[in-house]
Amino acid sequence: MAKGNTINPQNTPAWALLSDHAQKNSGLKLSNLLDSNSSRYSQFSLELGNLLVDFSRCLATDETLDLLVELAEQRQLHTKINDLYSGALLNCSEGRAALHTALRGAGSAEMPAVTDMASVANLVAEQLELFLDFADAIRAGNRLGHTGQRFTRVINIGIGGSDLGPRLVSHALADHSEEVSVHYVAGIDGIELHDALCGAVPETTLFIICSKTFATLETRINADAARQWLLSSLPKEAVAAHFAAISVNDTAMDEFGIAANARFRIWDWVGGRFSLWSAVGLSAAIAIGSKSFRRLLEGAALMDEHFKTAPLRQNIPVMLGLLAIWQQNFLGVSNHVVLPYDQRLKLLPDYLQQLFMESLGKGVRVDGAPVDYRTGCAVWGGVGSNSQHSFAQWLHQGTAGIQVDYIGTVNGPSMSIAGGHLEGMANLIAQAESLARGQAAAEVTDALIESGCGDAEVEQLLPHKLHPGSRPSNIILLRQLDPAGLGMLLAMYEHQVFVEATIWGINPFDQWGVELGKVRAMKFSKLLAEGASESLPGIGIHFLRWSK
Ligand code: F6P
């Protein structure tokens, strides 16, 4: 870890200048910024291939951007980006590299700390061919079940990073006219598995156990139940034909009965939430086909190249990360709300929630020193037009610090029978403009008078109808939602996370908070099963009393 990153970012000269700058500009209005500079849009937007990011509605001036870039330089961001690509052990608390970019073909010729880069590239290429061939064989009906029938249903069993990415890609890109339907099961209580098995026929069902460790409780419980379900109709030997797995844990795969030609590798230098691009994406590859999966990787690779080579001020993930820092640490933003205006991206907020919150939810820097500044915020959202009829009110007139990413696809889905895509895009623009500009007293008053209100009524209604505005948002546009565009979008957010973590000096690649919960759950499930009331906390005793 370069020394510049172990120190408190608040001690950099740029941080002090940014604090000063924030104070001096505390009365700044976004509407003024938007209206006073006719070239603001071109100066505050960046384009790469079919993706455009418009950050003109962030509460930032040219000077803000310059200071943020200075901060990035003082935090040696460029060096850290090179470290990421060359396999340095950036995940310091687990002694691992974070080489998800290598899964998309990016890498450095320099010798990385993890192993030599050529072998990483070879391992990746070899597994890619294997799992994409497998996916195509399932799609084409060339790989059959135990009784010789083709698979018509695939059920992915995994959770967290072994579920959210492939689930999102399947949902966003599958055309749903395939002969094979792909389902996802994550939850521990068996409901999702029950639903996925409704109407399923054992002879034509393939399960994919997606678990880096093959030890995650939720996944083990669902996998064992799926195995039992299969064995209630088919003999034990059928397991080899009806289960595939992605894991680092060969022993567990042996014990479960996963066939040698149905197991795929993942490595400890790929974190769960960054693993979509590996064989963890197998179920998605079955849903969209190998060709599209390769396009997804190519899109991500384009963003990787851009992140590595573009100057900081022209670099999309860098600017997004720096503006997030500006908004969170200097303007009090505590919510990052993701609003895709395309139903196919419905699962994007869930995916980003894990990506950002598992990565940035850290209270100490890489050197172990506690942080005394905000690191990350709540990430949540939903489909944009639906949100307008539920929580968007809170964004416009509520009191919490928010920042929104509006995500639009210019050319809508070809299969849409309702139309409405254009109207959806109009709503997206209207929402971003409303957040930015708000509605001032004069405008509200005029409208009320025009609708026939007298003075007393105007006075009474005015405060309720005021919109403060100056609430920041980005508009992120894809020309259309295709595999390459989605790959770019997801890689963009991965790199944004890396930028934020680097500035804050935290490790975005571990998740000890998650691990704690896993260990404690093991303990309590044993105590509950044994009925050991003396060792349980109060609520556990009540649970035992009530359970049938
Ligand atoms: O949710 C926490 C986590 O550790 C993720 O990072 C990971 O993707 C998920 O659990 C599942 O882990 P596994 O793939 O080992 O089952």
Coordinates of C-alpha atoms and ligand atoms in Angstrom, one line a residue:
M1 CA 0.0 0.0 0.0
A2 CA 1.5 3.3 -1.1
K3 CA 2.1 5.6 1.9
G4 CA -0.2 8.3 0.5
N5 CA -3.1 6.1 1.1
T6 CA -2.5 5.1 4.6
I7 CA -2.8 8.7 5.9
N8 CA -6.0 10.4 6.7
P9 CA -7.4 11.9 3.5
Q10 CA -8.6 14.9 5.6
N11 CA -4.9 15.8 6.1
T12 CA -4.3 16.3 2.4
P13 CA -4.1 19.9 1.2
A14 CA -6.9 19.3 -1.3
W15 CA -9.3 18.1 1.4
A16 CA -8.7 21.4 3.3
L17 CA -9.3 23.4 0.2
L18 CA -12.5 21.5 -0.6
S19 CA -13.8 22.2 3.0
D20 CA -13.1 25.8 2.5
H21 CA -14.6 25.8 -1.0
A22 CA -17.8 24.0 0.4
Q23 CA -18.2 26.7 3.0
K24 CA -17.7 29.6 0.6
N25 CA -20.2 28.1 -1.8
S26 CA -22.8 27.0 0.7
G27 CA -25.5 29.2 -0.9
L28 CA -24.9 28.0 -4.4
K29 CA -28.1 27.2 -6.4
L30 CA -28.0 24.4 -9.0
S31 CA -30.5 26.3 -11.1
N32 CA -28.0 29.2 -11.3
L33 CA -25.2 26.9 -12.2
L34 CA -27.3 25.4 -15.0
D35 CA -28.5 28.7 -16.3
S36 CA -25.4 30.8 -16.1
N37 CA -23.2 28.6 -18.3
S38 CA -24.5 27.5 -21.7
S39 CA -21.7 25.0 -22.1
R40 CA -22.2 23.4 -18.7
Y41 CA -23.7 20.3 -20.2
S42 CA -20.8 19.7 -22.5
Q43 CA -18.2 20.4 -19.8
F44 CA -20.0 18.3 -17.3
S45 CA -20.7 15.2 -19.3
L46 CA -18.5 12.3 -20.6
E47 CA -19.1 9.7 -23.2
L48 CA -17.7 6.3 -23.9
G49 CA -19.1 4.2 -26.8
N50 CA -22.8 3.9 -26.2
L51 CA -22.7 5.2 -22.7
L52 CA -23.1 8.8 -21.6
V53 CA -22.8 10.3 -18.1
D54 CA -24.2 13.8 -17.5
F55 CA -23.1 15.1 -14.1
S56 CA -24.1 18.7 -14.9
R57 CA -26.8 18.5 -12.1
C58 CA -24.2 18.0 -9.4
L59 CA -23.7 20.9 -7.1
A60 CA -20.2 21.5 -8.4
T61 CA -18.4 24.2 -10.3
D62 CA -15.3 24.0 -12.4
E63 CA -13.2 24.9 -9.4
T64 CA -14.9 22.0 -7.5
L65 CA -13.8 19.6 -10.2
D66 CA -10.3 20.9 -10.2
L67 CA -10.0 20.5 -6.5
L68 CA -11.4 17.0 -6.6
V69 CA -8.9 16.0 -9.3
E70 CA -6.2 17.5 -7.0
L71 CA -7.4 15.3 -4.2
A72 CA -7.3 12.2 -6.5
E73 CA -3.7 13.1 -7.4
Q74 CA -2.7 13.6 -3.8
R75 CA -4.2 10.2 -3.0
Q76 CA -2.2 8.7 -5.8
L77 CA -5.2 7.4 -7.6
H78 CA -3.4 6.6 -10.8
T79 CA -0.8 4.5 -9.0
K80 CA -3.6 2.6 -7.2
I81 CA -5.5 2.0 -10.5
N82 CA -2.3 0.4 -11.9
D83 CA -1.9 -1.6 -8.8
L84 CA -5.4 -3.0 -9.3
Y85 CA -4.7 -4.1 -12.8
S86 CA -1.4 -5.6 -12.1
G87 CA -2.6 -7.8 -9.3
A88 CA -1.1 -6.1 -6.2
L89 CA -2.4 -7.5 -2.9
L90 CA -4.9 -4.6 -2.5
N91 CA -7.2 -6.8 -0.3
C92 CA -4.8 -6.4 2.5
S93 CA -6.9 -7.9 5.3
E94 CA -7.2 -11.2 3.3
G95 CA -3.8 -11.0 1.6
R96 CA -5.4 -11.2 -1.8
A97 CA -5.3 -9.4 -5.1
A98 CA -8.6 -8.2 -6.7
L99 CA -8.3 -9.3 -10.3
H100 CA -11.8 -9.1 -11.6
T101 CA -10.6 -6.9 -14.5
A102 CA -8.5 -9.9 -15.7
L103 CA -11.8 -11.8 -16.2
R104 CA -12.6 -9.3 -18.9
G105 CA -9.2 -9.6 -20.5
A106 CA -7.5 -6.6 -18.9
G107 CA -4.2 -7.0 -17.3
S108 CA -0.7 -5.7 -17.0
A109 CA 2.5 -7.1 -18.5
E110 CA 4.3 -6.3 -15.3
M111 CA 4.8 -9.1 -12.8
P112 CA 1.9 -9.0 -10.3
A113 CA 2.3 -10.1 -6.7
V114 CA -0.4 -12.8 -7.0
T115 CA 1.2 -15.1 -9.6
D116 CA 2.4 -14.3 -13.0
M117 CA -0.1 -12.5 -15.2
A118 CA 0.1 -14.8 -18.1
S119 CA -1.1 -17.7 -16.0
V120 CA -4.0 -15.6 -14.7
A121 CA -4.9 -14.8 -18.2
N122 CA -4.6 -18.5 -19.2
L123 CA -6.7 -19.7 -16.3
V124 CA -9.4 -17.2 -17.1
A125 CA -9.5 -18.0 -20.8
E126 CA -9.6 -21.7 -20.2
Q127 CA -12.5 -21.5 -17.7
L128 CA -14.3 -19.1 -20.0
E129 CA -14.3 -21.5 -22.9
L130 CA -15.4 -24.3 -20.6
F131 CA -18.4 -22.6 -19.0
L132 CA -19.6 -21.0 -22.2
D133 CA -19.4 -24.3 -24.0
F134 CA -21.4 -25.8 -21.2
A135 CA -24.0 -23.0 -21.4
D136 CA -24.4 -23.4 -25.1
A137 CA -24.7 -27.2 -24.8
I138 CA -27.5 -26.7 -22.3
R139 CA -29.2 -24.1 -24.6
A140 CA -28.9 -26.3 -27.6
G141 CA -30.0 -29.5 -25.9
N142 CA -26.6 -31.2 -26.5
R143 CA -26.1 -31.9 -22.8
L144 CA -28.9 -34.1 -21.5
G145 CA -30.3 -35.2 -18.2
H146 CA -30.0 -38.6 -16.6
T147 CA -32.9 -40.1 -18.7
G148 CA -31.7 -38.6 -21.9
Q149 CA -34.1 -35.6 -22.0
R150 CA -33.0 -32.1 -22.7
F151 CA -33.0 -29.5 -19.9
T152 CA -35.9 -27.0 -20.0
R153 CA -35.3 -25.4 -16.6
V154 CA -32.2 -24.2 -14.9
I155 CA -32.1 -23.2 -11.2
N156 CA -29.2 -21.2 -9.9
I157 CA -28.7 -21.7 -6.2
G158 CA -26.5 -19.0 -4.7
I159 CA -26.6 -15.8 -2.7
G160 CA -25.0 -12.4 -2.6
G161 CA -22.4 -12.1 -5.3
S162 CA -23.3 -15.6 -6.4
D163 CA -26.8 -14.5 -7.2
L164 CA -27.3 -10.8 -7.8
G165 CA -25.1 -10.4 -10.8
P166 CA -26.3 -13.4 -12.9
R167 CA -29.9 -12.7 -11.8
L168 CA -29.6 -9.1 -13.0
V169 CA -28.0 -10.0 -16.3
S170 CA -30.6 -12.7 -17.0
H171 CA -33.4 -10.4 -16.1
A172 CA -32.1 -7.5 -18.2
L173 CA -31.0 -9.3 -21.3
A174 CA -32.8 -12.6 -21.7
D175 CA -35.4 -12.5 -24.4
H176 CA -37.6 -15.1 -22.6
S177 CA -38.4 -17.0 -25.8
E178 CA -35.8 -19.6 -25.2
E179 CA -36.6 -23.3 -24.6
V180 CA -34.7 -23.1 -21.3
S181 CA -36.0 -21.0 -18.5
V182 CA -33.5 -19.8 -15.8
H183 CA -34.6 -19.3 -12.2
Y184 CA -32.7 -18.0 -9.2
V185 CA -32.9 -19.2 -5.6
A186 CA -31.1 -17.3 -2.8
G187 CA -33.3 -17.1 0.3
I188 CA -32.8 -19.5 3.2
D189 CA -36.5 -20.1 4.0
G190 CA -37.2 -22.4 1.0
I191 CA -39.9 -20.1 -0.5
E192 CA -37.9 -19.2 -3.5
L193 CA -36.9 -22.9 -4.0
H194 CA -40.5 -23.9 -3.7
D195 CA -41.5 -21.3 -6.4
A196 CA -38.6 -22.3 -8.7
L197 CA -39.7 -25.9 -8.5
C198 CA -43.4 -25.2 -9.2
G199 CA -44.1 -27.1 -12.4
A200 CA -40.5 -28.4 -12.6
V201 CA -39.9 -31.9 -13.8
P202 CA -36.8 -33.7 -12.3
E203 CA -35.8 -35.3 -15.6
T204 CA -35.5 -31.8 -17.3
T205 CA -34.2 -29.7 -14.4
L206 CA -30.6 -28.7 -14.0
F207 CA -29.3 -27.1 -10.8
I208 CA -26.3 -24.9 -10.7
I209 CA -24.8 -24.5 -7.2
C210 CA -23.0 -21.2 -7.3
S211 CA -20.9 -20.7 -4.2
K212 CA -17.3 -19.7 -4.1
T213 CA -16.9 -21.4 -0.7
F214 CA -19.5 -24.1 -1.1
A215 CA -20.1 -23.5 2.6
T216 CA -22.6 -20.6 2.7
L217 CA -25.5 -21.7 4.9
E218 CA -28.4 -20.5 2.7
T219 CA -26.8 -22.1 -0.4
R220 CA -26.1 -25.4 1.4
I221 CA -29.6 -25.7 2.7
N222 CA -31.2 -25.0 -0.7
A223 CA -28.7 -27.3 -2.5
D224 CA -29.4 -30.2 -0.1
A225 CA -33.1 -29.7 -0.5
A226 CA -32.8 -29.6 -4.3
R227 CA -30.8 -32.8 -4.2
Q228 CA -33.4 -34.5 -2.1
W229 CA -36.1 -33.3 -4.5
L230 CA -34.3 -34.8 -7.4
L231 CA -33.6 -38.0 -5.6
S232 CA -37.2 -38.5 -4.8
S233 CA -37.7 -39.3 -8.5
L234 CA -34.4 -40.3 -9.9
P235 CA -31.5 -42.6 -8.7
K236 CA -28.4 -41.3 -6.9
E237 CA -26.3 -41.4 -10.2
A238 CA -28.6 -38.7 -11.6
V239 CA -26.9 -36.1 -9.4
A240 CA -23.9 -36.0 -11.7
A241 CA -26.1 -35.1 -14.7
H242 CA -28.4 -32.7 -12.9
F243 CA -26.0 -30.6 -10.9
A244 CA -23.2 -28.3 -11.9
A245 CA -21.2 -26.1 -9.6
I246 CA -18.9 -23.1 -9.4
S247 CA -16.6 -23.1 -6.4
V248 CA -13.0 -23.1 -5.1
N249 CA -13.9 -26.0 -2.8
D250 CA -13.2 -29.3 -4.6
T251 CA -13.7 -31.4 -1.5
A252 CA -17.2 -30.1 -1.0
M253 CA -18.0 -30.6 -4.7
D254 CA -16.7 -34.2 -4.5
E255 CA -18.9 -34.9 -1.4
F256 CA -21.9 -33.4 -3.1
G257 CA -21.4 -35.5 -6.2
I258 CA -20.7 -32.8 -8.8
A259 CA -19.3 -34.4 -11.9
A260 CA -15.8 -33.4 -13.0
N261 CA -17.1 -32.0 -16.3
A262 CA -19.8 -30.0 -14.5
R263 CA -17.6 -28.0 -12.1
F264 CA -16.1 -24.6 -12.9
R265 CA -13.4 -22.7 -11.2
I266 CA -13.3 -19.4 -9.4
W267 CA -10.3 -18.1 -7.6
D268 CA -9.6 -16.3 -4.3
W269 CA -8.5 -13.2 -6.3
V270 CA -12.1 -12.7 -7.5
G271 CA -14.4 -11.3 -4.8
G272 CA -18.0 -12.5 -4.7
R273 CA -19.5 -9.1 -5.6
F274 CA -17.1 -8.8 -8.5
S275 CA -17.5 -12.4 -9.8
L276 CA -20.3 -12.1 -12.4
W277 CA -17.7 -12.1 -15.1
S278 CA -16.3 -15.5 -14.1
A279 CA -18.1 -18.9 -14.2
V280 CA -20.4 -17.4 -11.5
G281 CA -22.1 -16.0 -14.6
L282 CA -22.9 -19.5 -15.9
S283 CA -26.7 -19.2 -15.3
A284 CA -26.7 -15.8 -17.0
A285 CA -24.7 -17.3 -19.9
I286 CA -27.4 -20.0 -20.3
A287 CA -30.1 -17.3 -20.2
I288 CA -28.5 -15.0 -22.8
G289 CA -26.1 -17.3 -24.8
S290 CA -22.3 -17.4 -25.0
K291 CA -22.2 -14.7 -27.8
S292 CA -24.0 -12.2 -25.7
F293 CA -22.0 -13.1 -22.6
R294 CA -18.8 -12.4 -24.5
R295 CA -20.3 -9.0 -25.5
L296 CA -21.0 -8.3 -21.9
L297 CA -17.3 -9.0 -21.1
E298 CA -16.2 -6.8 -24.0
G299 CA -18.3 -3.9 -22.8
A300 CA -16.8 -4.2 -19.3
A301 CA -13.3 -4.4 -20.9
L302 CA -13.9 -1.2 -22.8
M303 CA -14.7 0.5 -19.5
D304 CA -11.6 -1.1 -17.9
E305 CA -9.4 0.3 -20.6
H306 CA -11.0 3.7 -20.2
F307 CA -10.6 3.7 -16.4
K308 CA -6.9 2.7 -16.8
T309 CA -5.9 5.2 -19.5
A310 CA -8.2 8.2 -19.5
P311 CA -6.9 11.3 -17.8
L312 CA -8.6 11.8 -14.4
R313 CA -10.8 14.7 -15.5
Q314 CA -12.0 12.7 -18.6
N315 CA -12.4 9.5 -16.7
I316 CA -16.0 8.5 -16.1
P317 CA -15.6 6.3 -13.0
V318 CA -13.1 8.7 -11.5
M319 CA -15.4 11.7 -11.9
L320 CA -18.4 9.8 -10.5
G321 CA -16.3 8.6 -7.5
L322 CA -14.9 12.1 -6.9
L323 CA -18.4 13.7 -7.1
A324 CA -19.7 11.1 -4.7
I325 CA -17.0 12.0 -2.3
W326 CA -17.8 15.7 -2.7
Q327 CA -21.5 15.1 -2.1
Q328 CA -21.0 12.7 0.8
N329 CA -18.2 14.3 2.7
F330 CA -18.7 18.0 2.0
L331 CA -22.5 18.4 1.2
G332 CA -24.0 15.8 3.6
V333 CA -25.4 13.3 1.2
S334 CA -26.2 10.0 2.9
N335 CA -28.4 8.3 0.3
H336 CA -27.4 7.2 -3.2
V337 CA -30.7 6.4 -5.0
V338 CA -30.5 4.4 -8.2
L339 CA -33.5 4.9 -10.5
P340 CA -33.4 3.0 -13.8
Y341 CA -36.1 4.1 -16.3
D342 CA -36.2 0.7 -17.9
Q343 CA -38.1 -2.2 -16.3
R344 CA -35.4 -4.6 -17.5
L345 CA -33.0 -2.9 -15.1
K346 CA -35.3 -3.4 -12.1
L347 CA -32.6 -5.5 -10.3
L348 CA -29.8 -3.0 -10.8
P349 CA -30.4 -1.2 -7.4
D350 CA -30.1 -4.6 -5.6
Y351 CA -26.9 -5.4 -7.4
L352 CA -25.4 -2.0 -6.7
Q353 CA -26.5 -2.1 -3.1
Q354 CA -24.2 -5.1 -2.5
L355 CA -21.4 -3.7 -4.7
F356 CA -21.3 -0.3 -2.9
M357 CA -22.4 -1.2 0.6
E358 CA -20.4 -4.4 1.1
S359 CA -17.3 -2.6 -0.4
L360 CA -17.6 0.8 1.3
G361 CA -19.1 -0.1 4.6
K362 CA -15.8 0.1 6.4
G363 CA -14.9 2.0 9.6
V364 CA -11.1 1.7 9.5
R365 CA -8.5 2.5 6.9
V366 CA -6.2 -0.1 5.4
D367 CA -3.6 0.6 8.2
G368 CA -6.3 -0.1 10.8
A369 CA -6.8 3.5 11.9
P370 CA -10.4 4.4 12.5
V371 CA -12.0 6.8 10.1
D372 CA -13.7 9.9 11.3
Y373 CA -15.4 10.9 8.0
R374 CA -18.3 9.3 6.1
T375 CA -17.4 6.3 4.0
G376 CA -20.2 5.3 1.7
C377 CA -23.9 5.8 2.1
A378 CA -27.2 3.9 1.8
V379 CA -27.7 2.7 -1.7
W380 CA -31.2 1.8 -2.8
G381 CA -33.8 2.5 -5.5
G382 CA -36.2 1.0 -7.9
V383 CA -37.7 1.4 -11.3
G384 CA -37.9 5.1 -11.9
S385 CA -41.4 5.6 -13.1
N386 CA -42.8 3.3 -10.3
S387 CA -40.8 5.2 -7.8
Q388 CA -42.5 8.5 -8.8
H389 CA -45.7 7.0 -7.3
S390 CA -44.1 5.8 -4.1
F391 CA -40.8 7.2 -2.6
A392 CA -39.9 10.0 -5.1
Q393 CA -41.8 12.4 -2.9
W394 CA -39.2 11.9 -0.2
L395 CA -36.5 12.8 -2.7
H396 CA -38.1 16.1 -3.7
Q397 CA -39.3 17.5 -0.4
G398 CA -37.9 15.2 2.3
T399 CA -35.1 16.3 4.6
A400 CA -32.4 13.6 4.1
G401 CA -29.3 14.3 1.9
I402 CA -29.8 12.5 -1.3
Q403 CA -28.1 11.9 -4.6
V404 CA -29.8 10.2 -7.5
D405 CA -28.5 8.3 -10.5
Y406 CA -31.2 8.3 -13.2
I407 CA -30.5 5.6 -15.7
G408 CA -32.1 5.7 -19.1
T409 CA -32.0 3.6 -22.3
V410 CA -32.6 5.9 -25.3
N411 CA -33.9 3.1 -27.5
G412 CA -36.4 1.1 -25.6
P413 CA -37.2 -2.6 -25.7
S414 CA -38.2 -4.0 -29.0
M415 CA -40.8 -6.4 -27.5
S416 CA -42.7 -3.6 -25.7
I417 CA -46.3 -3.7 -26.6
A418 CA -47.4 -0.8 -24.4
G419 CA -45.2 1.9 -26.0
G420 CA -44.5 4.5 -23.3
H421 CA -40.8 4.4 -23.5
L422 CA -40.6 8.0 -24.8
E423 CA -42.9 9.1 -22.0
G424 CA -40.7 7.3 -19.5
M425 CA -37.6 9.2 -20.8
A426 CA -39.6 12.4 -20.5
N427 CA -40.3 11.6 -16.9
L428 CA -36.6 10.9 -16.3
I429 CA -35.6 14.3 -17.5
A430 CA -38.5 15.9 -15.6
Q431 CA -37.4 14.3 -12.4
A432 CA -33.8 15.3 -12.7
E433 CA -34.7 18.9 -13.6
S434 CA -37.2 19.1 -10.7
L435 CA -34.6 17.9 -8.2
A436 CA -32.1 20.3 -9.6
R437 CA -34.2 23.4 -10.0
G438 CA -37.0 22.8 -7.5
Q439 CA -39.9 25.3 -7.6
A440 CA -39.4 28.7 -6.1
A441 CA -42.0 30.9 -4.3
A442 CA -42.6 33.2 -7.3
E443 CA -43.4 30.2 -9.6
V444 CA -45.7 28.6 -7.0
T445 CA -47.5 31.8 -6.3
D446 CA -48.1 32.6 -9.9
A447 CA -49.5 29.1 -10.5
L448 CA -51.8 29.4 -7.5
I449 CA -53.1 32.8 -8.5
E450 CA -53.6 31.5 -12.0
S451 CA -55.7 28.6 -10.6
G452 CA -58.0 31.1 -8.9
C453 CA -56.5 31.1 -5.3
G454 CA -57.0 34.2 -3.2
D455 CA -54.2 35.8 -1.0
A456 CA -55.0 33.8 2.1
E457 CA -55.0 30.5 0.3
V458 CA -51.8 31.3 -1.5
E459 CA -50.2 32.1 1.9
Q460 CA -51.5 28.9 3.4
L461 CA -50.5 26.6 0.4
L462 CA -47.2 28.2 -0.5
P463 CA -44.9 26.4 2.0
H464 CA -46.4 23.0 1.1
K465 CA -45.8 23.5 -2.6
L466 CA -42.3 24.8 -2.4
H467 CA -39.5 22.6 -3.7
P468 CA -36.0 23.5 -2.5
G469 CA -34.2 22.0 -5.5
S470 CA -30.4 22.0 -5.7
R471 CA -30.5 18.2 -5.1
P472 CA -27.8 16.5 -7.1
S473 CA -28.3 13.8 -9.7
N474 CA -26.5 12.1 -12.6
I475 CA -28.1 11.0 -15.7
I476 CA -26.6 7.9 -17.2
L477 CA -27.7 7.0 -20.7
L478 CA -27.3 3.9 -22.7
R479 CA -28.0 4.1 -26.4
Q480 CA -29.8 0.8 -25.9
L481 CA -29.8 -1.9 -23.4
D482 CA -27.5 -4.5 -24.9
P483 CA -24.9 -6.8 -23.4
A484 CA -22.0 -4.5 -24.1
G485 CA -23.8 -1.5 -22.7
L486 CA -24.7 -3.4 -19.5
G487 CA -21.1 -4.6 -19.2
M488 CA -19.9 -1.1 -19.4
L489 CA -22.4 0.2 -16.9
L490 CA -21.6 -2.4 -14.3
A491 CA -17.8 -2.1 -14.7
M492 CA -18.2 1.7 -14.4
Y493 CA -19.9 1.3 -11.0
E494 CA -17.2 -1.2 -9.9
H495 CA -14.5 1.3 -10.7
Q496 CA -16.5 4.2 -9.0
V497 CA -16.4 2.1 -5.8
F498 CA -12.7 1.6 -6.2
V499 CA -12.1 5.4 -6.6
E500 CA -14.1 6.2 -3.5
A501 CA -12.3 3.5 -1.4
T502 CA -8.9 4.8 -2.6
I503 CA -9.7 8.4 -1.6
W504 CA -10.9 7.2 1.8
G505 CA -8.0 4.8 2.2
I506 CA -10.3 1.8 3.0
N507 CA -10.2 -1.7 1.7
P508 CA -13.2 -2.3 -0.7
F509 CA -12.5 -6.0 -1.1
D510 CA -13.2 -7.6 2.3
Q511 CA -16.5 -8.0 4.2
W512 CA -15.7 -8.9 7.8
G513 CA -19.1 -7.6 8.9
V514 CA -20.7 -10.3 6.7
E515 CA -18.5 -13.0 8.0
L516 CA -19.3 -12.2 11.7
G517 CA -23.0 -12.7 10.9
K518 CA -22.3 -16.1 9.2
V519 CA -20.3 -17.4 12.2
R520 CA -22.9 -16.3 14.8
A521 CA -25.7 -17.8 12.7
M522 CA -24.0 -21.2 12.8
K523 CA -23.8 -21.0 16.6
F524 CA -27.5 -20.0 17.0
S525 CA -28.9 -22.5 14.6
K526 CA -27.1 -25.2 16.6
L527 CA -28.5 -23.9 19.9
L528 CA -32.0 -23.5 18.4
A529 CA -32.0 -27.0 17.0
E530 CA -30.8 -28.4 20.3
G531 CA -33.4 -26.4 22.2
A532 CA -30.6 -25.1 24.4
S533 CA -32.7 -22.4 26.0
E534 CA -30.1 -21.7 28.8
S535 CA -27.5 -20.5 26.2
L536 CA -29.9 -18.4 24.0
P537 CA -30.7 -14.7 24.4
G538 CA -34.2 -13.8 25.5
I539 CA -35.7 -13.8 22.0
G540 CA -34.4 -17.3 21.3
I541 CA -36.2 -18.6 24.4
H542 CA -39.5 -17.0 23.1
F543 CA -38.8 -18.6 19.7
L544 CA -38.5 -22.0 21.3
R545 CA -41.7 -21.5 23.3
W546 CA -43.7 -20.6 20.2
S547 CA -42.3 -23.0 17.7
K548 CA -44.4 -26.0 16.9
Ligands
F6P1 O1 -22.8 -11.8 1.1 C1 -21.5 -12.0 1.5 C2 -20.8 -12.9 0.7 O2 -19.6 -13.2 1.3 C3 -20.6 -12.4 -0.7 O3 -19.5 -11.6 -0.8 C4 -20.6 -13.6 -1.5 O4 -20.8 -13.3 -2.8 C5 -21.7 -14.4 -0.9 O5 -21.5 -14.1 0.5 C6 -21.9 -15.8 -1.1 O6 -20.7 -16.5 -0.8 P1 -20.4 -17.9 -1.6 O7 -20.3 -17.6 -3.0 O8 -19.1 -18.4 -1.0 O9 -21.5 -18.8 -1.3

